[in-house]
Coordinates of C-alpha atoms and ligand atoms in Angstrom, one line a residue:
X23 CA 5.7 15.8 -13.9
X24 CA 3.9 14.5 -11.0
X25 CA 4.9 10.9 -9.5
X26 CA 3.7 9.0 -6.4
X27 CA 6.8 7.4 -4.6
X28 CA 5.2 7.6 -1.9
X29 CA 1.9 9.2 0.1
X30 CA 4.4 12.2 0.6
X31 CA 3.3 13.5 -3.1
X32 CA -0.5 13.8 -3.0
X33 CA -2.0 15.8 -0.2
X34 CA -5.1 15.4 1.7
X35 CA -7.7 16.2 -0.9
X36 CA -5.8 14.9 -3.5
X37 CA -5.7 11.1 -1.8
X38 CA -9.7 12.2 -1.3
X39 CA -9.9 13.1 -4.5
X40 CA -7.9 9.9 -5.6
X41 CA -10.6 7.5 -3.8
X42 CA -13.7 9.4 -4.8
X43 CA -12.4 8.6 -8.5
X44 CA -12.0 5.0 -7.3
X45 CA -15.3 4.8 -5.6
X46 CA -17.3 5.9 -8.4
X47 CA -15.5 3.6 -10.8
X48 CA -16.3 0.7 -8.6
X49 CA -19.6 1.2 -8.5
X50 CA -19.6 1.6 -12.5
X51 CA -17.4 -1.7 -12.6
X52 CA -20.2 -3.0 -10.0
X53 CA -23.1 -2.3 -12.6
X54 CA -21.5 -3.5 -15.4
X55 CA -19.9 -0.4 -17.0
X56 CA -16.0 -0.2 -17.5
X57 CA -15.5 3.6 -18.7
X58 CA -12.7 3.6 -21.3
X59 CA -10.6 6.5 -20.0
X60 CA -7.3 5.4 -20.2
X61 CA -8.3 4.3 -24.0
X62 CA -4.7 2.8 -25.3
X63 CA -2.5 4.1 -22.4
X64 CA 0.3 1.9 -21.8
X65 CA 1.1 0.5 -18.2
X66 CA 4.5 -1.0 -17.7
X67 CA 5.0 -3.3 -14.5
X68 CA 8.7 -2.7 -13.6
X69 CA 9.1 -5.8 -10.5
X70 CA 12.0 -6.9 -8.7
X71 CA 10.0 -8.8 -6.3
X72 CA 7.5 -11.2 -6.5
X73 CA 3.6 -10.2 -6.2
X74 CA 0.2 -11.3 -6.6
X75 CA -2.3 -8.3 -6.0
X76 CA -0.2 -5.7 -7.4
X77 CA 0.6 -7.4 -10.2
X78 CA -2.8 -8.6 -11.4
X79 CA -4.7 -5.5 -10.5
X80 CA -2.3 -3.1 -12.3
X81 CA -3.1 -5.0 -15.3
X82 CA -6.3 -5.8 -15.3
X83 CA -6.8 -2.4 -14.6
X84 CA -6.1 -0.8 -17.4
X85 CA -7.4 -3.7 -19.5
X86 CA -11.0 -2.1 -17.7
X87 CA -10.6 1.6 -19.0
X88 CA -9.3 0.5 -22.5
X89 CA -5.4 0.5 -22.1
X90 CA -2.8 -2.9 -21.8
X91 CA -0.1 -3.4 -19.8
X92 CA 3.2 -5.0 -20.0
X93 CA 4.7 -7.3 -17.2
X94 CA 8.7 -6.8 -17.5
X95 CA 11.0 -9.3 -15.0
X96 CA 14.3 -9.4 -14.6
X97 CA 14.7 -10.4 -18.1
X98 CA 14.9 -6.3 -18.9
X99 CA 18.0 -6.3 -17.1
X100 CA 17.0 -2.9 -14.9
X101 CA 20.7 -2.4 -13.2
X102 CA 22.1 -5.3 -14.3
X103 CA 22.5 -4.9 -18.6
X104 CA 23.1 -0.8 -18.8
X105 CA 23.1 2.3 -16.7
X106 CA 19.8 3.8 -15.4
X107 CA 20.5 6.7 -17.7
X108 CA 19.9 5.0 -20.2
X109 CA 17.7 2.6 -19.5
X110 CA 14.7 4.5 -17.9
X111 CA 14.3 7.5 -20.1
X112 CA 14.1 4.5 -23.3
X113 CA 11.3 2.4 -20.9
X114 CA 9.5 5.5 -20.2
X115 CA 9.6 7.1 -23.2
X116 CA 7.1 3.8 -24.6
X117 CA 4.7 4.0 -21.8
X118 CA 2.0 6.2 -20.3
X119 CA 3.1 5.0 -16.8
X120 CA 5.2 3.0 -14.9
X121 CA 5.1 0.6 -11.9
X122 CA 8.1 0.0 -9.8
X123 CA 8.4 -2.8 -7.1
X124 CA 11.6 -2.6 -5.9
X125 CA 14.2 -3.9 -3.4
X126 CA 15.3 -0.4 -2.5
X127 CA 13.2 2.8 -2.5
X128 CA 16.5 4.7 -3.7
X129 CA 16.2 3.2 -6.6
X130 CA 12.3 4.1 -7.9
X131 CA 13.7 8.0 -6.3
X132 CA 16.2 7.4 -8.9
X133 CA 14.5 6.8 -11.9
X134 CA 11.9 9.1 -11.1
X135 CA 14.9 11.8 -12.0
X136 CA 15.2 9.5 -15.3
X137 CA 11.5 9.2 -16.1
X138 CA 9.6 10.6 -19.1
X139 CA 6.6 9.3 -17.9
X140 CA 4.5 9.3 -14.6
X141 CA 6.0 6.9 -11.7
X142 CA 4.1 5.0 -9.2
X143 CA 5.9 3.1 -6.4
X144 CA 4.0 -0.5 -6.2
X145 CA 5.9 -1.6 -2.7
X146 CA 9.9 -0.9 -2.0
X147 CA 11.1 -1.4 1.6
X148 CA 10.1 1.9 2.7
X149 CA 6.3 1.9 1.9
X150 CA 3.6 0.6 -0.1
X151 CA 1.5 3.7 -1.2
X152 CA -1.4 1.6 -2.9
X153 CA -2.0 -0.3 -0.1
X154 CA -2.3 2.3 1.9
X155 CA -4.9 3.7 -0.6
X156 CA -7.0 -0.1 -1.2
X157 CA -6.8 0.1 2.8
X158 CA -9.0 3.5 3.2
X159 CA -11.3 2.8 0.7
X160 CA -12.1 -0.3 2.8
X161 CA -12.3 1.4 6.3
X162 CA -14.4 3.6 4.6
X163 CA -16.5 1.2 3.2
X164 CA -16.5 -0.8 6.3
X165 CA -17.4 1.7 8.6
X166 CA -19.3 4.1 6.0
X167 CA -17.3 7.3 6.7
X168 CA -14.1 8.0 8.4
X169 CA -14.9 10.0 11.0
X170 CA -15.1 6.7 14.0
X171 CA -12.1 5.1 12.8
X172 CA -9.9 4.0 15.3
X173 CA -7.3 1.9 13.5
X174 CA -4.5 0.0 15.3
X175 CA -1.7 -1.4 13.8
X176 CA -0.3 -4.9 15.5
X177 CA 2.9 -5.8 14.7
X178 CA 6.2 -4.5 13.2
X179 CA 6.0 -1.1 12.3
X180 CA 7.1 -1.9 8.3
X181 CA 6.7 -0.8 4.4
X182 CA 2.9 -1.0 4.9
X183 CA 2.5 0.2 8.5
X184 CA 4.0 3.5 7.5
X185 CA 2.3 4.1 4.3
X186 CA -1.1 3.4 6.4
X187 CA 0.1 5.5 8.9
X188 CA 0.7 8.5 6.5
X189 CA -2.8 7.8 4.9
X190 CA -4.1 8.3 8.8
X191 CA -2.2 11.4 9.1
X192 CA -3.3 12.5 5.8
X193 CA -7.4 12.2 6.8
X194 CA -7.1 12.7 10.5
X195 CA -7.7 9.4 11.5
X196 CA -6.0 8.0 14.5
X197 CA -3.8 5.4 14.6
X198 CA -1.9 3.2 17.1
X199 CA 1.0 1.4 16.5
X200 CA 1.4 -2.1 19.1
X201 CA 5.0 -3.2 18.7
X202 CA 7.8 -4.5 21.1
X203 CA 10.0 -1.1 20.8
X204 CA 12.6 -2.2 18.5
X205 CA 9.7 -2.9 15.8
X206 CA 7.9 0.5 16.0
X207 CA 8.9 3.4 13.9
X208 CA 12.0 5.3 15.1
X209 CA 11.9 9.4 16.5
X210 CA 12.7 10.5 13.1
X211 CA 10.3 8.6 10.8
X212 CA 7.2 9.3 13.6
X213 CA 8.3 13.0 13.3
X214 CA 8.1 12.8 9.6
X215 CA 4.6 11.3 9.9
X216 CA 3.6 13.7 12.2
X217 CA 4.6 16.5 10.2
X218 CA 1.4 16.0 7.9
X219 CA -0.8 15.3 10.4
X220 CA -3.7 17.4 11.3
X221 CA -5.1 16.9 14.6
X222 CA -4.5 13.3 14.8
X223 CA -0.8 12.0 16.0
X224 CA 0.5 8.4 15.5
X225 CA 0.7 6.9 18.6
X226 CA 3.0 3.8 19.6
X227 CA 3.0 1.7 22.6
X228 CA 4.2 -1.8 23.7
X229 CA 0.9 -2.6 25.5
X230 CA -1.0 -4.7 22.5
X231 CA -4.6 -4.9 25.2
X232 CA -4.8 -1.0 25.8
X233 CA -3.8 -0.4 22.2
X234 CA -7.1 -2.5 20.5
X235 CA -9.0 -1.6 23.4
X236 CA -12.0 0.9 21.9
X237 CA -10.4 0.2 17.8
X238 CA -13.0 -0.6 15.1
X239 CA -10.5 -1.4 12.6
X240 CA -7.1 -4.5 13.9
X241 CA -4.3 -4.3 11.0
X242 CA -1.4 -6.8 10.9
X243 CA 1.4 -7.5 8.4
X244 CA 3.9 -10.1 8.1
X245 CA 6.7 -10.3 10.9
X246 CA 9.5 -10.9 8.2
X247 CA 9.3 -9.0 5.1
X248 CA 10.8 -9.4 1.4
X249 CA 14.1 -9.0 1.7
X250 CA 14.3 -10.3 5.6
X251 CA 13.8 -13.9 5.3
X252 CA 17.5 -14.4 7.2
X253 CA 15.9 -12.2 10.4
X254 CA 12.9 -14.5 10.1
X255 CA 13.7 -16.7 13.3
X256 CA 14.5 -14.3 15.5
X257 CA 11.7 -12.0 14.4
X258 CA 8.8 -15.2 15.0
X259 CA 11.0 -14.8 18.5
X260 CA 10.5 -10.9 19.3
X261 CA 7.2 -10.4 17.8
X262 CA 5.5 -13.8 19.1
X263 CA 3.2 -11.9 21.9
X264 CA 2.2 -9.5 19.0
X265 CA -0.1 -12.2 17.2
X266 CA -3.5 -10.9 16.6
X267 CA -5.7 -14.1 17.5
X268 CA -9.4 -14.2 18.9
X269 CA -8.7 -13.2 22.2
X270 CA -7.0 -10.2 21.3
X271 CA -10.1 -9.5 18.7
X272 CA -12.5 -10.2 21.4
X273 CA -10.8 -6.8 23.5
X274 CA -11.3 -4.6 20.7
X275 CA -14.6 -2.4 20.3
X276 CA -17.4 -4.5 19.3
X277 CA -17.5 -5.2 15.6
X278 CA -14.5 -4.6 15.3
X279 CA -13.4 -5.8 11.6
X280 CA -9.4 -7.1 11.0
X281 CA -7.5 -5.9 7.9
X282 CA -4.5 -7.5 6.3
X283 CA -2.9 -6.2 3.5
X284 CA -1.7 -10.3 2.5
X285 CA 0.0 -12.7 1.4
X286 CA -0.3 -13.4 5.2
X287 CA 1.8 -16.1 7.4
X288 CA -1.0 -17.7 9.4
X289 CA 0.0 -19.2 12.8
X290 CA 2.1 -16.2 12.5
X291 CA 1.3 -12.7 12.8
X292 CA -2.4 -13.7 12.8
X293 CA -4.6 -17.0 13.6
X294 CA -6.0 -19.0 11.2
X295 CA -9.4 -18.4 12.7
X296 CA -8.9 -15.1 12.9
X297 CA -8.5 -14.4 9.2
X298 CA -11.0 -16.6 8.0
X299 CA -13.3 -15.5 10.7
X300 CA -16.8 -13.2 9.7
X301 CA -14.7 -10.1 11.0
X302 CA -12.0 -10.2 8.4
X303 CA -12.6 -8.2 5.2
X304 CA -9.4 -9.2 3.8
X305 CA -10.7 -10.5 0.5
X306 CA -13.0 -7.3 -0.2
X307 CA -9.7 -5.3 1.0
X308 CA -8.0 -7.0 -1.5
X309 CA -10.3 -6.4 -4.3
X310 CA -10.3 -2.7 -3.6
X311 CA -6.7 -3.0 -5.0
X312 CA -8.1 -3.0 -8.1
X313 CA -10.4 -0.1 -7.8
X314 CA -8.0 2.5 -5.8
X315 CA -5.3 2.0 -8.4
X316 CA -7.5 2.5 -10.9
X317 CA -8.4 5.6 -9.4
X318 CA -4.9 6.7 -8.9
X319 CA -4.1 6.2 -12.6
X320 CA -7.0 8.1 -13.6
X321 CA -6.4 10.7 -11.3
X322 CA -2.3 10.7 -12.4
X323 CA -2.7 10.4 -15.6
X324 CA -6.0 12.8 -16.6
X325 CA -5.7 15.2 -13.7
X326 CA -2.4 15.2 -12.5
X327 CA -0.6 15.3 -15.5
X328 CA -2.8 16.1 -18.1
X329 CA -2.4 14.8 -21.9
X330 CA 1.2 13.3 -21.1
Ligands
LIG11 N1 -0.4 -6.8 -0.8 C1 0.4 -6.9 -1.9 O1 1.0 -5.9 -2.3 O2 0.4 -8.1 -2.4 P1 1.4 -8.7 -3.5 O3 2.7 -8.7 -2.9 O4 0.8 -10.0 -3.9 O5 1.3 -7.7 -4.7
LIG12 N1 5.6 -6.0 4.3 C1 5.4 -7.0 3.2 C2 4.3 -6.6 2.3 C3 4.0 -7.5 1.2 C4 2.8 -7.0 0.4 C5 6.7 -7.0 2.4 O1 7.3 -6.0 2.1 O2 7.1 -8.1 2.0

């Protein structure tokens, strides 16, 4: 049975493949058409943390091609009421497919080995895999292909930052990482990363004004992550020349549009005017949530694993 834990288990064409899916189902969903081909699946939404995006476009969705969902909290008691023996081959034996958010990616590995249906990771500590997916069907969109992006990545190198830069890798575009060093990725995640590139290598660097120099696309991410809040202060401390604000926008190529994968700490890790500014596309970023999941779930559940 085929999960995705991470942008590890789909390769090249299949994230392509995953986004063309998406694409043509937005433009359906655009002219008023919602296909029902996940007629009565069942989605279950398995969270440990809080969310907004995930949350709401996992369900709504489904609710699009014909299937429902079901929100389950902490009430369930997932490693709290009964061993994950028992408890995930029961969930999963109701549902078509199943959402984890969870503190600790060990634990969605876990009940992947458990699982009677399809798994999809929807954030743990280690990486966000949708994101990275909502995220290139923007650049795409933004930019019209692939083939000029120049991404770069401001800030600490984190859940989202290495699900974007394995999306990068993935589709050979490059990707530059601008973090003091103890915030970029260490020797043995970049070599992981750089094990599925193609001709493109991550590249990281401590010099934020030669890093945006020449990018079309500025990404940034929250300093403290769920999970961190205790690190918070000393983290606003190391990371406080990483901000991206309009004078580091104004060194980038011209045009250049800023991505933000939100909820997003203004003052923070980006301006205020900055994020509401005409180069942002964080809102239309965020709504392609809604139409690369749906394209994963399509893909995962018709494709990848057939009539589950
Ligand atoms: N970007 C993202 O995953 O947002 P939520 O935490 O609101 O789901
Ligand atoms: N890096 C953030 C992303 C939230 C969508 C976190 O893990 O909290």
């Amino acid at each position: 049975m085929r999960h995705v834990l991470s942008l590890f288990d789909l390769s090249s064409d299949e994230i392509r493949r995953v986004l063309e899916i998406a694409s043509e189902l937005k433009q359906r969903f655009v002219e008023g058409i919602r296909p029902p081909c996940l007629d009565r699946q069942v989605l279950g939404l398995l969270f440990e943390k809080p969310s907004m995006r995930t949350r709401v476009s996992f369900e709504t969705l489904i609710r699009h091609a014909g299937g429902s969902s079901l929100f389950l909290g902490s009430d369930v008691g997932w490693g709290t009421r009964e061993p994950i023996q028992d408890f995930i081959p029961i969930m999963t034996s109701y549902l078509d497919c199943l959402v984890i958010r969870a503190k600790r990616h060990e634990e969605v590995v876990a009940a992947s080995h458990y699982s009677r249906c399809p798994i999809i990771n929807g954030l743990t500590d280690y990486c966000h895999p949708c994101q990275a997916l909502a995220d290139i069907l923007t650049i795409h969109e933004l930019l019209g292909s692939l083939e000029n992006a120049k991404v770069t990545y401001v800030g600490d190198a984190n859940n989202v930052a290495f699900s974007l830069a394995l999306a990068c890798n993935r589709l050979g575009v490059p990707l530059t990482i601008a973090a003091p060093t103890q915030y970029q990725f260490n020797e043995e995640t970049i070599d992981q990363l750089n094990a599925v590139a193609g001709d493109t290598f991550i590249q990281q660097t401590t010099d934020l004004h030669a890093a945006v120099d020449g990018s079309n696309i500025i990404y940034t991410d929250v300093w403290t992550s769920m999970g961190q809040e205790s690190e918070s202060k000393q983290r606003i401390r190391d990371l406080a020349d990483y901000q991206v604000n309009t004078e580091l926008m104004s060194r980038a190529a011209v045009g250049a549009r800023f991505l933000h994968c939100l909820p997003a700490r203004r003052g923070e890790e980006v301006a205020g005017d900055v994020i509401d500014s005409r180069a942002s596309a964080v809102i239309q970023q965020a709504e392609n949530r809604l139409h690369a999941q749906k394209g994963l779930v399509v893909w995962l559940l018709t494709e990848a694993n057939g009539n589950h």
